[in-house]
GROMACS .gro file of C-alpha atoms in nm:
model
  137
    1UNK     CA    1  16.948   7.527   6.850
    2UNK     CA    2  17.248   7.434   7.054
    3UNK     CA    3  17.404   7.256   6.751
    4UNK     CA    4  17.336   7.574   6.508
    5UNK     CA    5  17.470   7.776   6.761
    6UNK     CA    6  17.814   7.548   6.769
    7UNK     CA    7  17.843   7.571   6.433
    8UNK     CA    8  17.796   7.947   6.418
    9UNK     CA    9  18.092   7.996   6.679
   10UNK     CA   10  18.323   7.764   6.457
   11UNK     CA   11  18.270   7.967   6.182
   12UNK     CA   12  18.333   8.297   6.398
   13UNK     CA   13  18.648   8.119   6.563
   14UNK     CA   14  18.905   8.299   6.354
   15UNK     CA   15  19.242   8.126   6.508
   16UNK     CA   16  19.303   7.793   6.358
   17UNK     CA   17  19.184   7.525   6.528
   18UNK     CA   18  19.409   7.227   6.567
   19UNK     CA   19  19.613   7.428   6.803
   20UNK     CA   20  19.394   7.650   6.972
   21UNK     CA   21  19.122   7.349   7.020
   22UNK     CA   22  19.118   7.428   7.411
   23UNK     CA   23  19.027   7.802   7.341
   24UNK     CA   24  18.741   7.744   7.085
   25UNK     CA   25  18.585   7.494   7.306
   26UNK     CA   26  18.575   7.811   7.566
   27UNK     CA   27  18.426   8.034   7.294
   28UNK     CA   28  18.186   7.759   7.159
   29UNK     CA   29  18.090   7.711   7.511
   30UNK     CA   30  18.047   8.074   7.605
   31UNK     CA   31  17.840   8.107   7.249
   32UNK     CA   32  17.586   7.844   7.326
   33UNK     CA   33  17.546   7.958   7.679
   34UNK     CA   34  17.495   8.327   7.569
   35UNK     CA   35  17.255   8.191   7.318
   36UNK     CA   36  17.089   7.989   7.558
   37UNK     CA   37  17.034   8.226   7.743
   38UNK     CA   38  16.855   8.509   7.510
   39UNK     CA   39  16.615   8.227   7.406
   40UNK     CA   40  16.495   8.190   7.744
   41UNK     CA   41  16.429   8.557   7.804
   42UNK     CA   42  16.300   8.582   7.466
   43UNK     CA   43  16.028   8.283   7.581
   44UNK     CA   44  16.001   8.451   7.922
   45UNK     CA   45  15.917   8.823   7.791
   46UNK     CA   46  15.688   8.637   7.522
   47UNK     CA   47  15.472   8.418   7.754
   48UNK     CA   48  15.439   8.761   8.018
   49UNK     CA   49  15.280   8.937   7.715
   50UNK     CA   50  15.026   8.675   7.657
   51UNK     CA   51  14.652   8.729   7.787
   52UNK     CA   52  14.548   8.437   7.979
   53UNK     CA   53  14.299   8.219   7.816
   54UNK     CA   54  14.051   8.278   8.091
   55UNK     CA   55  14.128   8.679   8.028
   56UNK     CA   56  14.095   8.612   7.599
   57UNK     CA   57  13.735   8.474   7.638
   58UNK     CA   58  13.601   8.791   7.703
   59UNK     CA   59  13.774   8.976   7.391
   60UNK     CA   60  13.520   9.009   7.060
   61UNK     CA   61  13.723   9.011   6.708
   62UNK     CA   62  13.514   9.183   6.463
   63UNK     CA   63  13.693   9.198   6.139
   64UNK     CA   64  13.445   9.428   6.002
   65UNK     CA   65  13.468   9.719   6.313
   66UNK     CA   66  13.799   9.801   6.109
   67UNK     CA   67  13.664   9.824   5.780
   68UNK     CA   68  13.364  10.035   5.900
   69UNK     CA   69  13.620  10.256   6.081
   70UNK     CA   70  13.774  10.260   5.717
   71UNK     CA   71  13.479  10.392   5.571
   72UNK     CA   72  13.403  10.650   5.796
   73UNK     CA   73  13.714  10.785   5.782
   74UNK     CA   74  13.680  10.829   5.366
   75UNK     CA   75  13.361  10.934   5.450
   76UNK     CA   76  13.504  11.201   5.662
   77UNK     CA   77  13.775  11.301   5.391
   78UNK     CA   78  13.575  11.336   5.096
   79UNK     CA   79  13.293  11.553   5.271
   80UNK     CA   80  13.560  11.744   5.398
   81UNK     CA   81  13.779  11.759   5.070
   82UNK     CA   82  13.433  11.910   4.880
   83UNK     CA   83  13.439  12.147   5.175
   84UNK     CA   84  13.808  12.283   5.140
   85UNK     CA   85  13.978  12.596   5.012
   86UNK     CA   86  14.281  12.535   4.778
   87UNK     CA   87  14.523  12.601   5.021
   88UNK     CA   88  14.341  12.325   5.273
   89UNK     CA   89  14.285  12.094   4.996
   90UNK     CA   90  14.663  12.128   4.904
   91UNK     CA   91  14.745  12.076   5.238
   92UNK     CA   92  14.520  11.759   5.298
   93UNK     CA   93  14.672  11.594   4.999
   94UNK     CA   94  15.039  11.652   4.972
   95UNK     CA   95  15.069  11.617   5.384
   96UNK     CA   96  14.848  11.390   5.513
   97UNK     CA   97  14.799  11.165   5.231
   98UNK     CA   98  15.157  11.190   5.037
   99UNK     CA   99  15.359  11.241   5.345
  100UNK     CA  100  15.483  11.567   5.221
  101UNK     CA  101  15.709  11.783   5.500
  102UNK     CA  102  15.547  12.117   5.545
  103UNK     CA  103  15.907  12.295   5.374
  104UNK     CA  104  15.832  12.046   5.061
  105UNK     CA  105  15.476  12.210   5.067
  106UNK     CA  106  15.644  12.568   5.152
  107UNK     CA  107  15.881  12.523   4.821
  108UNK     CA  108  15.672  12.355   4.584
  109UNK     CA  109  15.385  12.619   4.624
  110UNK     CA  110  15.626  12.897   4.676
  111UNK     CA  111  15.473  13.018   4.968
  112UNK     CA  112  15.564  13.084   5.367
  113UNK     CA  113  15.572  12.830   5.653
  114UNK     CA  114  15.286  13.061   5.834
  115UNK     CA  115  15.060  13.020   5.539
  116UNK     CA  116  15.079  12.637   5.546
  117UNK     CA  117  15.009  12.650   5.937
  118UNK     CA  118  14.736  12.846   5.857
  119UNK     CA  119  14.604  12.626   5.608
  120UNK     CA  120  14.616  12.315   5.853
  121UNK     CA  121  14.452  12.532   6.098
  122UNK     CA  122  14.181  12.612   5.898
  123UNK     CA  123  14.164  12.222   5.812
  124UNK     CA  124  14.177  12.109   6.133
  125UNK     CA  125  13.902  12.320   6.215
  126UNK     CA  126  13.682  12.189   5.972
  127UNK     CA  127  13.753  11.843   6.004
  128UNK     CA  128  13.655  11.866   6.373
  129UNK     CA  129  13.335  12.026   6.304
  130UNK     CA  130  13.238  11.757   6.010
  131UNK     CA  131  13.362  11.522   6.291
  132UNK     CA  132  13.108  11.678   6.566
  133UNK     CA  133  12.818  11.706   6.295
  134UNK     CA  134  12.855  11.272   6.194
  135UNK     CA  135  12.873  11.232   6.584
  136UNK     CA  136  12.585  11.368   6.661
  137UNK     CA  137  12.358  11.178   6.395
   0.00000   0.00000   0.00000
């Protein structure tokens, strides 16, 4: 690292060299301690955020929680997409699933900011209660 670092600050030295050799030395100096310097807090902040080993034993990976998480949730949307109005199912597509900004929805379907809020209430609504209704069996 040191010697990367070196040549780094003689190819950021922009004076020429054989006379200002006493000055680069300085910089090349002040470079590699600066450097030197990062990297340790870098390793210090990185080995803080570690979990002990004694602490990791206790910690389950299940690769599949995710994926069943994954299929809940298009569980969710599809029940709830055969459940929508036009102006929800609008809504669930162009915002939530193609990022849309509500004034892209507002302008493409020609129609007021209150009437988009409305149709995310509405959505909202019934996305909670299909929520509720898989919780409960």
């Amino acid at each position: 690292m040191r010697y990367l670092t070196w040549l780094a600050a003689y190819q950021n030295y922009e004076p020429e060299l054989p006379a200002n050799l006493a000055d680069f030395r300085k910089f090349a100096f002040r470079r590699i301690k600066w450097r030197t310097v990062d990297y340790l807090r870098n390793q210090t902040l990185r080995t803080q955020s570690q979990v002990k080993l004694e602490h990791a034993l206790p910690i389950a990976i299940d690769p599949m929680a995710d994926q069943e998480i994954h299929w809940q949730l298009a569980a969710l949307l599809t029940e709830l997409l055969a459940q929508c109005r036009p102006g929800e199912r609008i809504y669930l597509t162009e915002f939530f699933l193609e990022e849309q900004s509500v004034a892209s929805i507002m302008h493409r379907h020609q129609v007021s900011r209150r009437t988009v809020y409305n149709w995310r209430t509405r959505l909202l609504t019934k996305a909670h209660q299909l929520y509720q209704q898989q919780a409960r069996n």
